[in-house]
Amino acid sequence: MAEIVQQRIEDRIPELEQLERVGLFTKKEVKSIIKRVTALEYKLTRLIVNKEDFIAYIQYEINVLELIKKRRAHIHYQFKREEIEYPIIHRINSTFRRATNKWKVLLYSQHSYSYIYAQCCATKGQISKVFSSMLAIHPDKPALWIMAAKSELEDRNSSESARHLFLRSLRFHPNNQKVYQEYFRMELLHSEKLRKQQKDLEKAEMDLVSVKQSECKQKCKSNTYIHRGFVFRVSVPAFFIPSRDSFTWDFMAKRELEAPGAGEELQTAKGRASDINRREERCCQVYEEGVKSLNSESMWTCYVAFCLERLKRKTNVQELKEKVSDSPLTASVAMTATRRYSQSVSMWSLSLQTLIQLGSGDIGKHFQDALTNVNPKESLPLWQLQFQWSTDNQSPEETEARGLLSAVAAVAMETKESYLDWSYSTGGYKKARKTFTSLQENRPLSKAFFTRMIQIEKEQETPKMHNLRDCYERVLQEFGTTDDDLWLQYIQEELGPLGQPENCGKIHWRAMKFLEGESVERFTSKYTLLQTGHL
């Protein structure tokens, strides 16, 4: 027995030496591997062995493979796979065959282990063979059928093989809820994939669009038949919209919008409006079921996003306008979502946009609540939304009194340019100049804030060069060490009709003194082009 173990350890020496030589494992780690596998090998050579020893042996080899994979990615080394990984995979395969020959039924019942084995160590063809062997012995286990089908779909990208496995599984488990759920989910994912392909083809204006459209419609019909088949066979209300993720709920809710209406009703505008309203109400009912069943942030996001999309829809039919605008349910959905996920910026953003569309009278208070609850460092989208709402719906005095600059410096930096624009549009040049003067010392500052003020100065009927110089001097204080373009623009202003060309030499000297690194070389090249008239 000792001689057999020793021989097997010696057979490992070449791969272990390669692991150490290429830097994937240290010498200490190699010694640790030898010590561990020696103990495992002794267990497999005993007169009386058990399946747990085989499982432990194979699992250890799989763990080594996974570690090698991570180490390769870390050091970006992808060579010598034949000398390192292949012997390990060969040992796993041979050990697995030895174990299954001895404990076929018992070992195959270790589903999770077998799946890990197949994923880590087998080729795509071998994965299918492993599952086929398992299913031949255990056709009575629905979980095994589902794993096999998922492997075909995810690992081999074969929806047809996955569909075939699900159909076979339904012969053994015609009333199993889980099998129907996963089969339905697979068809939904496949339909979504076809839809994306269809969009790509439409963008490319290819002739295959009609073919893909036909196939996509056929898959959608297939989804409907699967769902109806389950409803007919299994009386479980939870499956009527079978989902554990928001994607499926969202898909099923929006499918209600595509439901056909009665032919006679669609002949008039009022009838079409009534049909649309009925579909949207059914869609809302599905979302209601979704948030009750799933109650996750992503599910509520889908629901609020649908409500917002519905409110933004343009229509000339008065009945539909009144139905959408008079919507306490929509307001309730938006407010409930923000109460449940009060720290989510995206949830507040969607909900606030919905309330703005509804014309809610408490928007100002809602913005205060939002900015109080979310992380101030992540609040920029809310400040921007509040600024847009205030400028669109409030007087300049009310907007200014609201104080639209965040106390968080990094967030305020991003909103200063918009605030400067607003000042210019509502109060003209004088107000813009006043705003610029008051904000230019509040760091941090963005380059866009200064360049916008420079643009405003140049838009005046009689631009003042000393004001332009002030703007350039100020922006160069902030960005003059790295931005060579600003120095060149300053020089070009002095070369223009308002400037003094004799100042260009001083600006050039200062630029060479202030700029750092590669920006010096870029500035020198561009300045030469400017002097020769090529810039």
Coordinates of C-alpha atoms in Angstrom, one line a residue:
M1 CA 0.0 0.0 0.0
A2 CA 2.8 2.4 0.9
E3 CA 4.5 1.7 -2.4
I4 CA 1.4 2.6 -4.4
V5 CA 0.9 5.8 -2.5
Q6 CA 4.6 6.7 -3.0
Q7 CA 4.3 6.1 -6.7
R8 CA 1.3 8.3 -7.0
I9 CA 3.0 11.1 -5.1
E10 CA 6.0 10.8 -7.4
D11 CA 3.7 11.0 -10.4
R12 CA 2.7 14.5 -9.2
I13 CA 6.2 15.8 -8.9
P14 CA 6.5 17.3 -12.4
E15 CA 3.3 19.4 -12.1
L16 CA 4.3 20.5 -8.6
E17 CA 7.7 21.6 -9.8
Q18 CA 6.0 23.5 -12.6
L19 CA 3.7 25.2 -10.1
E20 CA 6.6 26.4 -8.1
R21 CA 8.8 27.3 -11.1
V22 CA 6.3 29.6 -12.7
G23 CA 5.4 31.3 -9.5
L24 CA 1.8 30.0 -9.0
F25 CA 2.7 28.3 -5.7
T26 CA 5.4 28.8 -3.1
K27 CA 7.7 26.1 -1.9
K28 CA 5.9 26.0 1.4
E29 CA 2.5 25.6 -0.4
V30 CA 3.9 22.7 -2.5
K31 CA 5.0 20.9 0.6
S32 CA 1.6 21.4 2.1
I33 CA -0.1 19.9 -1.0
I34 CA 2.2 16.9 -0.8
K35 CA 1.3 16.3 2.8
R36 CA -2.4 16.7 2.2
V37 CA -2.6 14.4 -0.8
T38 CA -0.5 11.8 0.9
A39 CA -3.1 11.5 3.6
L40 CA -5.9 11.4 1.0
E41 CA -4.1 8.7 -1.1
Y42 CA -3.7 6.5 1.9
K43 CA -7.4 6.6 2.6
L44 CA -8.1 5.5 -1.0
T45 CA -5.7 2.5 -0.8
R46 CA -7.2 1.0 2.4
L47 CA -8.9 -2.4 2.2
I48 CA -12.2 -0.9 3.3
V49 CA -12.9 2.5 1.7
N50 CA -16.0 4.6 1.8
K51 CA -17.5 7.1 -0.7
E52 CA -16.8 10.1 1.6
D53 CA -13.0 9.5 1.1
F54 CA -13.5 9.7 -2.7
I55 CA -15.6 12.8 -2.5
A56 CA -13.0 14.5 -0.2
Y57 CA -10.2 13.5 -2.6
I58 CA -12.0 14.9 -5.7
Q59 CA -13.1 18.0 -3.9
Y60 CA -9.5 18.8 -2.8
E61 CA -8.3 18.4 -6.4
I62 CA -11.1 20.8 -7.5
N63 CA -10.1 23.3 -4.9
V64 CA -6.5 23.2 -6.2
L65 CA -7.7 23.8 -9.7
E66 CA -9.8 26.8 -8.6
L67 CA -6.8 28.2 -6.7
I68 CA -4.5 27.8 -9.8
K69 CA -7.1 29.6 -11.9
K70 CA -7.2 32.5 -9.5
R71 CA -3.4 32.6 -9.2
R72 CA -3.1 32.6 -13.0
A73 CA -5.5 35.6 -13.3
H74 CA -3.6 37.4 -10.6
I75 CA -0.1 37.1 -12.2
H76 CA -1.4 37.1 -15.8
Y77 CA 0.3 33.7 -16.6
Q78 CA -1.6 31.5 -19.1
F79 CA 1.1 28.9 -20.2
K80 CA 2.0 25.3 -19.3
R81 CA -1.6 24.1 -18.9
E82 CA -0.7 20.7 -20.3
E83 CA 1.9 20.2 -17.6
I84 CA -0.2 21.6 -14.7
E85 CA -4.0 21.4 -15.1
Y86 CA -4.4 18.4 -17.4
P87 CA -2.8 15.8 -15.0
I88 CA -5.2 17.1 -12.2
I89 CA -8.2 16.8 -14.4
H90 CA -7.2 13.3 -15.5
R91 CA -6.9 12.3 -11.8
I92 CA -10.3 13.7 -11.0
N93 CA -11.9 11.9 -14.0
S94 CA -10.3 8.5 -13.1
T95 CA -11.1 8.9 -9.4
F96 CA -14.7 9.8 -10.2
R97 CA -15.1 6.8 -12.4
R98 CA -13.7 4.5 -9.7
A99 CA -16.1 5.9 -7.2
T100 CA -19.2 5.7 -9.5
N101 CA -18.4 2.1 -10.5
K102 CA -18.4 1.2 -6.8
W103 CA -21.3 3.4 -5.5
K104 CA -23.1 4.5 -8.6
V105 CA -26.5 5.2 -7.1
L106 CA -25.2 6.7 -3.8
L107 CA -22.6 8.9 -5.4
Y108 CA -24.8 10.2 -8.1
S109 CA -27.3 11.3 -5.5
Q110 CA -24.7 13.9 -4.4
H111 CA -26.1 16.4 -6.9
S112 CA -24.4 19.6 -5.8
Y113 CA -21.0 17.9 -5.7
S114 CA -21.5 16.3 -9.1
Y115 CA -22.5 19.6 -10.6
I116 CA -19.4 21.3 -9.3
Y117 CA -17.3 18.4 -10.6
A118 CA -18.8 18.7 -14.1
Q119 CA -18.4 22.5 -14.2
C120 CA -14.9 22.6 -12.9
C121 CA -13.3 19.7 -14.6
A122 CA -15.2 18.5 -17.6
T123 CA -15.3 19.9 -21.1
K124 CA -18.7 21.0 -22.5
G125 CA -19.3 17.6 -24.0
Q126 CA -18.3 15.8 -20.8
I127 CA -20.8 17.9 -18.8
S128 CA -23.6 16.6 -21.0
K129 CA -22.4 13.0 -20.6
V130 CA -22.2 13.4 -16.8
F131 CA -25.7 14.7 -16.5
S132 CA -27.0 12.1 -19.0
S133 CA -25.6 9.3 -16.8
M134 CA -27.0 10.9 -13.7
L135 CA -30.5 11.3 -15.2
A136 CA -30.5 7.7 -16.4
I137 CA -30.1 6.6 -12.8
H138 CA -32.1 9.4 -11.1
P139 CA -35.0 10.4 -13.4
D140 CA -37.1 10.8 -10.3
K141 CA -35.2 13.9 -9.1
P142 CA -36.6 17.2 -10.5
A143 CA -33.6 19.2 -9.3
L144 CA -31.3 17.1 -11.4
W145 CA -33.3 17.8 -14.6
I146 CA -33.3 21.5 -13.8
M147 CA -29.5 21.5 -13.3
A148 CA -28.9 19.6 -16.5
A149 CA -31.2 22.0 -18.5
K150 CA -29.5 25.1 -17.0
S151 CA -26.1 23.6 -17.9
E152 CA -27.2 23.2 -21.5
L153 CA -28.5 26.8 -21.6
E154 CA -25.7 28.6 -19.7
D155 CA -22.6 26.5 -20.5
R156 CA -23.3 25.3 -24.0
N157 CA -25.6 28.1 -25.1
S158 CA -28.1 25.6 -26.4
S159 CA -31.7 26.6 -25.8
E160 CA -32.9 23.6 -27.9
S161 CA -31.1 21.1 -25.8
A162 CA -32.4 22.8 -22.6
R163 CA -35.9 22.8 -23.9
H164 CA -35.7 19.1 -24.8
L165 CA -34.5 18.3 -21.3
F166 CA -37.4 20.2 -19.7
L167 CA -39.9 18.4 -22.0
R168 CA -38.4 15.1 -21.0
S169 CA -38.6 16.1 -17.3
L170 CA -42.3 16.9 -17.6
R171 CA -42.9 13.3 -18.7
F172 CA -41.6 12.2 -15.3
H173 CA -42.9 15.1 -13.3
P174 CA -46.0 16.4 -15.1
N175 CA -47.3 18.3 -12.0
N176 CA -44.1 19.6 -10.6
Q177 CA -44.3 23.4 -10.0
K178 CA -40.5 24.0 -9.9
V179 CA -39.9 22.3 -13.2
Y180 CA -42.6 24.5 -14.9
Q181 CA -41.2 27.6 -13.2
E182 CA -37.7 27.0 -14.5
Y183 CA -38.9 25.9 -17.9
F184 CA -41.0 29.1 -18.2
R185 CA -38.0 31.2 -17.0
M186 CA -35.8 29.6 -19.6
E187 CA -38.2 30.5 -22.4
L188 CA -38.5 34.0 -21.1
L189 CA -34.7 34.5 -21.1
H190 CA -34.5 33.0 -24.6
S191 CA -37.3 35.3 -25.9
E192 CA -35.5 38.3 -24.4
K193 CA -32.3 37.3 -26.1
L194 CA -34.1 37.0 -29.4
R195 CA -35.6 40.4 -28.9
K196 CA -32.2 42.0 -28.3
Q197 CA -30.9 40.2 -31.5
Q198 CA -33.9 41.6 -33.4
K199 CA -33.0 45.1 -32.2
D200 CA -29.4 44.7 -33.3
L201 CA -30.5 43.5 -36.7
E202 CA -32.9 46.3 -37.1
K203 CA -30.2 48.8 -36.4
A204 CA -28.0 47.2 -39.0
E205 CA -30.9 47.1 -41.5
M206 CA -30.4 43.5 -42.3
D207 CA -32.8 41.3 -44.3
L208 CA -32.9 38.8 -41.5
V209 CA -35.2 41.0 -39.3
S210 CA -38.4 39.4 -40.5
V211 CA -37.0 35.9 -39.7
K212 CA -36.0 36.9 -36.2
Q213 CA -39.3 38.6 -35.6
S214 CA -41.2 35.5 -36.6
E215 CA -39.0 33.3 -34.4
C216 CA -39.4 35.7 -31.4
K217 CA -43.2 35.7 -31.8
Q218 CA -43.2 31.9 -31.9
K219 CA -41.2 31.8 -28.7
C220 CA -43.6 34.2 -27.0
K221 CA -46.5 31.9 -28.0
S222 CA -44.5 29.0 -26.6
N223 CA -44.2 30.9 -23.3
T224 CA -48.0 31.3 -23.2
Y225 CA -48.6 27.6 -23.9
I226 CA -46.2 26.6 -21.1
H227 CA -47.9 29.0 -18.7
R228 CA -51.4 27.8 -19.7
G229 CA -50.3 24.1 -19.4
F230 CA -49.1 24.7 -15.9
V231 CA -52.3 26.5 -14.9
F232 CA -54.3 23.6 -16.3
R233 CA -52.3 21.0 -14.5
V234 CA -51.3 22.6 -11.2
S235 CA -53.7 24.7 -9.2
V236 CA -51.1 26.9 -7.4
P237 CA -51.9 30.6 -7.4
A238 CA -48.3 31.6 -6.8
F239 CA -47.3 30.4 -10.3
F240 CA -49.7 32.5 -12.3
I241 CA -46.8 34.9 -12.5
P242 CA -43.9 32.5 -11.7
S243 CA -40.9 34.5 -10.5
R244 CA -38.2 35.0 -8.0
D245 CA -36.7 38.0 -9.8
S246 CA -37.9 41.4 -10.9
F247 CA -36.9 40.8 -14.5
T248 CA -39.6 38.1 -14.9
W249 CA -42.3 40.1 -13.1
D250 CA -41.5 43.1 -15.3
F251 CA -41.6 41.0 -18.4
M252 CA -45.0 39.5 -17.5
A253 CA -46.5 42.8 -16.5
K254 CA -45.5 44.4 -19.8
R255 CA -46.8 41.4 -21.7
E256 CA -50.3 42.6 -20.6
L257 CA -49.8 45.7 -22.7
E258 CA -49.5 43.6 -25.8
A259 CA -52.8 41.7 -25.2
P260 CA -55.2 42.0 -28.2
G261 CA -58.4 44.0 -27.8
A262 CA -61.8 43.5 -29.2
G263 CA -62.1 44.3 -32.9
E264 CA -65.2 46.5 -32.7
E265 CA -63.9 48.4 -29.8
L266 CA -60.7 49.4 -31.6
Q267 CA -62.6 51.2 -34.4
T268 CA -63.1 54.4 -32.4
A269 CA -60.6 56.7 -30.6
K270 CA -62.6 56.3 -27.4
G271 CA -62.7 52.6 -27.7
R272 CA -58.9 52.4 -28.3
A273 CA -58.4 54.6 -25.3
S274 CA -60.6 52.3 -23.2
D275 CA -58.6 49.3 -24.4
I276 CA -55.3 50.9 -23.6
N277 CA -56.5 51.8 -20.1
R278 CA -57.7 48.3 -19.5
R279 CA -54.4 46.8 -20.5
E280 CA -52.5 49.3 -18.3
E281 CA -54.7 48.4 -15.3
R282 CA -54.0 44.7 -15.8
C283 CA -50.3 45.6 -16.0
C284 CA -50.5 47.5 -12.7
Q285 CA -52.3 44.4 -11.2
V286 CA -49.3 42.3 -12.1
Y287 CA -46.9 44.8 -10.6
E288 CA -49.0 44.8 -7.4
E289 CA -48.7 41.0 -7.2
G290 CA -45.0 41.3 -7.9
V291 CA -44.2 43.8 -5.1
K292 CA -46.3 41.6 -2.7
S293 CA -44.5 38.4 -3.7
L294 CA -40.9 39.8 -4.2
N295 CA -40.9 43.1 -2.3
S296 CA -37.4 44.1 -3.4
E297 CA -35.9 47.4 -4.4
S298 CA -35.5 46.2 -8.1
M299 CA -39.2 45.1 -8.2
W300 CA -40.4 48.5 -6.8
T301 CA -38.1 50.3 -9.3
C302 CA -39.7 48.4 -12.2
Y303 CA -43.2 49.4 -10.9
V304 CA -42.4 53.1 -10.4
A305 CA -40.6 53.2 -13.7
F306 CA -43.7 51.9 -15.4
C307 CA -45.9 54.5 -13.7
L308 CA -43.6 57.3 -14.8
E309 CA -43.5 56.0 -18.4
R310 CA -47.3 55.9 -18.4
L311 CA -47.5 59.5 -17.2
K312 CA -45.1 60.7 -19.8
R313 CA -47.1 59.1 -22.6
K314 CA -48.5 61.7 -25.0
T315 CA -52.1 61.3 -26.2
N316 CA -54.8 63.5 -27.8
V317 CA -57.7 61.4 -26.3
Q318 CA -59.2 63.4 -23.5
E319 CA -60.6 60.3 -21.7
L320 CA -57.1 58.8 -21.5
K321 CA -55.5 62.1 -20.4
E322 CA -58.0 62.3 -17.5
K323 CA -57.6 58.7 -16.5
V324 CA -53.8 59.0 -16.3
S325 CA -53.6 62.4 -14.6
D326 CA -56.2 61.5 -12.0
S327 CA -54.1 58.7 -10.5
P328 CA -53.9 58.5 -6.7
L329 CA -52.7 54.9 -7.1
T330 CA -49.6 56.2 -9.0
A331 CA -48.8 58.7 -6.2
S332 CA -49.3 56.0 -3.6
V333 CA -46.9 53.7 -5.4
A334 CA -44.2 56.4 -5.6
M335 CA -44.5 57.3 -2.0
T336 CA -44.6 53.7 -0.7
A337 CA -41.5 53.0 -2.7
T338 CA -39.6 55.9 -1.1
R339 CA -40.7 54.9 2.4
R340 CA -39.5 51.4 1.9
Y341 CA -36.2 52.4 0.3
S342 CA -35.6 55.8 1.7
Q343 CA -31.8 55.7 1.3
S344 CA -32.0 54.8 -2.4
V345 CA -31.1 57.7 -4.7
S346 CA -32.4 55.9 -7.8
M347 CA -35.7 55.2 -6.1
W348 CA -36.1 58.8 -5.0
S349 CA -35.3 60.1 -8.4
L350 CA -37.9 57.9 -10.1
S351 CA -40.5 58.7 -7.5
L352 CA -39.9 62.4 -7.6
Q353 CA -40.1 62.5 -11.4
T354 CA -43.4 60.6 -11.1
L355 CA -44.8 63.1 -8.5
I356 CA -43.6 66.0 -10.6
Q357 CA -45.5 64.6 -13.6
L358 CA -48.6 64.2 -11.4
G359 CA -48.3 67.9 -10.4
S360 CA -48.1 67.1 -6.7
G361 CA -48.3 70.2 -4.4
D362 CA -45.7 68.9 -1.9
I363 CA -42.8 68.5 -4.2
G364 CA -40.6 70.9 -2.3
K365 CA -41.1 68.9 0.9
H366 CA -40.5 65.6 -0.9
F367 CA -37.1 66.9 -2.2
Q368 CA -36.2 67.9 1.4
D369 CA -37.1 64.4 2.6
A370 CA -35.1 62.8 -0.2
L371 CA -32.0 64.9 0.5
T372 CA -32.3 64.2 4.2
N373 CA -32.4 60.4 3.8
V374 CA -29.9 59.7 1.1
N375 CA -26.1 59.7 1.5
P376 CA -25.1 63.3 0.8
K377 CA -22.1 62.2 -1.3
E378 CA -24.5 60.3 -3.7
S379 CA -27.1 63.1 -3.8
L380 CA -26.0 64.8 -7.1
P381 CA -28.9 63.4 -9.3
L382 CA -31.4 64.7 -6.7
W383 CA -29.9 68.2 -6.6
Q384 CA -29.9 68.3 -10.4
L385 CA -33.5 67.1 -10.5
Q386 CA -34.6 69.7 -7.8
F387 CA -32.8 72.5 -9.7
Q388 CA -34.6 71.5 -13.0
W389 CA -37.9 71.3 -11.2
S390 CA -37.5 74.6 -9.5
T391 CA -36.4 76.5 -12.6
D392 CA -39.3 75.1 -14.5
N393 CA -42.0 75.6 -11.9
Q394 CA -40.9 78.4 -9.5
S395 CA -40.1 82.1 -9.7
P396 CA -36.4 83.1 -9.8
E397 CA -36.8 84.5 -6.2
E398 CA -38.2 81.1 -4.9
T399 CA -35.4 79.2 -6.7
E400 CA -32.7 81.4 -5.2
A401 CA -34.3 81.2 -1.8
R402 CA -34.4 77.4 -2.0
G403 CA -30.6 77.3 -1.9
L404 CA -29.8 74.9 -4.7
L405 CA -26.1 74.2 -3.8
S406 CA -25.3 71.1 -1.7
A407 CA -23.2 71.4 1.4
V408 CA -21.1 68.5 0.1
A409 CA -18.3 70.2 -1.9
A410 CA -17.9 67.5 -4.6
V411 CA -21.7 67.6 -5.3
A412 CA -21.9 71.4 -5.3
M413 CA -19.0 71.6 -7.8
E414 CA -21.1 69.7 -10.3
T415 CA -24.1 72.0 -9.9
K416 CA -22.3 75.4 -10.0
E417 CA -22.3 75.5 -13.8
S418 CA -26.1 74.9 -14.0
Y419 CA -26.6 77.6 -11.3
L420 CA -24.5 80.0 -13.3
D421 CA -26.5 79.3 -16.4
W422 CA -29.7 79.8 -14.5
S423 CA -28.5 83.2 -13.1
Y424 CA -27.6 84.3 -16.7
S425 CA -31.0 83.2 -18.1
T426 CA -33.1 84.8 -15.4
G427 CA -31.1 87.9 -14.4
G428 CA -28.8 88.6 -17.3
Y429 CA -25.1 89.4 -17.3
K430 CA -25.0 91.3 -14.1
K431 CA -26.6 88.5 -12.1
A432 CA -24.3 85.9 -13.8
R433 CA -21.3 88.0 -12.9
K434 CA -22.4 88.3 -9.3
T435 CA -23.0 84.6 -9.0
F436 CA -19.6 83.8 -10.5
T437 CA -17.9 86.2 -8.1
S438 CA -19.6 84.6 -5.1
L439 CA -19.0 81.0 -6.1
Q440 CA -15.4 81.2 -7.5
E441 CA -13.8 80.9 -4.1
N442 CA -15.9 78.0 -2.9
R443 CA -13.8 75.0 -3.8
P444 CA -13.8 72.4 -5.3
L445 CA -14.4 74.0 -8.7
S446 CA -14.9 72.6 -12.2
K447 CA -13.2 73.8 -15.4
A448 CA -16.7 73.9 -17.0
F449 CA -17.8 76.6 -14.4
F450 CA -15.0 78.9 -15.5
T451 CA -15.3 78.2 -19.3
R452 CA -19.0 78.9 -19.1
M453 CA -18.3 82.3 -17.6
I454 CA -15.7 83.0 -20.3
Q455 CA -18.3 82.2 -22.9
I456 CA -20.8 84.5 -21.2
E457 CA -18.3 87.3 -21.2
K458 CA -17.6 86.8 -24.9
E459 CA -21.3 86.8 -25.7
Q460 CA -21.8 90.4 -24.6
E461 CA -22.2 93.2 -27.1
T462 CA -19.0 94.8 -25.9
P463 CA -16.9 92.2 -24.1
K464 CA -14.5 93.6 -21.5
M465 CA -11.0 92.2 -21.8
H466 CA -10.1 92.8 -18.2
N467 CA -13.0 90.6 -17.1
L468 CA -11.9 87.9 -19.6
R469 CA -8.4 88.1 -18.1
D470 CA -9.8 87.7 -14.6
C471 CA -11.6 84.5 -15.6
Y472 CA -8.5 83.1 -17.3
E473 CA -6.3 84.0 -14.4
R474 CA -8.7 82.4 -11.9
V475 CA -9.1 79.2 -13.9
L476 CA -5.4 78.8 -14.3
Q477 CA -5.0 79.1 -10.6
E478 CA -7.0 75.9 -10.3
F479 CA -6.0 73.9 -13.4
G480 CA -2.8 75.7 -14.7
T481 CA -0.4 72.9 -13.8
T482 CA -2.0 70.2 -16.0
D483 CA -4.2 71.9 -18.6
D484 CA -2.1 73.2 -21.5
D485 CA -5.1 74.1 -23.6
L486 CA -6.2 76.8 -21.1
W487 CA -2.8 78.5 -21.6
L488 CA -3.1 78.4 -25.3
Q489 CA -6.7 79.8 -25.2
Y490 CA -5.5 82.6 -23.0
I491 CA -2.7 83.4 -25.6
Q492 CA -5.2 83.3 -28.4
E493 CA -7.5 85.8 -26.6
E494 CA -4.6 88.2 -26.3
L495 CA -3.8 87.8 -30.0
G496 CA -7.5 88.6 -30.8
P497 CA -9.0 92.0 -31.5
L498 CA -9.6 92.8 -27.8
G499 CA -6.2 91.6 -26.5
Q500 CA -2.7 92.9 -26.3
P501 CA -0.2 90.6 -28.3
E502 CA 2.7 91.9 -26.2
N503 CA 1.3 89.9 -23.2
C504 CA 1.7 86.6 -25.0
G505 CA 5.4 86.3 -24.1
K506 CA 4.7 86.6 -20.4
I507 CA 1.9 84.1 -20.6
H508 CA 4.1 81.7 -22.5
W509 CA 6.8 82.0 -19.8
R510 CA 4.4 81.5 -17.0
A511 CA 2.9 78.4 -18.8
M512 CA 6.4 76.8 -19.1
K513 CA 6.9 77.5 -15.4
F514 CA 3.6 76.2 -14.2
L515 CA 2.9 73.2 -16.4
E516 CA 4.1 69.8 -15.3
G517 CA 5.0 66.5 -16.9
E518 CA 3.8 65.7 -20.4
S519 CA 1.6 68.8 -20.5
V520 CA 4.8 70.9 -21.0
E521 CA 5.7 68.9 -24.2
R522 CA 2.1 69.2 -25.5
F523 CA 2.1 72.9 -24.9
T524 CA 5.4 73.5 -26.6
S525 CA 4.2 71.6 -29.7
K526 CA 0.9 73.4 -29.9
Y527 CA 2.5 76.8 -29.3
T528 CA 4.8 76.2 -32.2
L529 CA 1.9 75.3 -34.5
L530 CA 0.1 78.5 -33.3
Q531 CA 3.1 80.6 -34.1
T532 CA 3.4 79.1 -37.6
G533 CA -0.3 79.6 -38.3
H534 CA -1.2 75.9 -38.3
L535 CA -3.4 76.0 -35.2

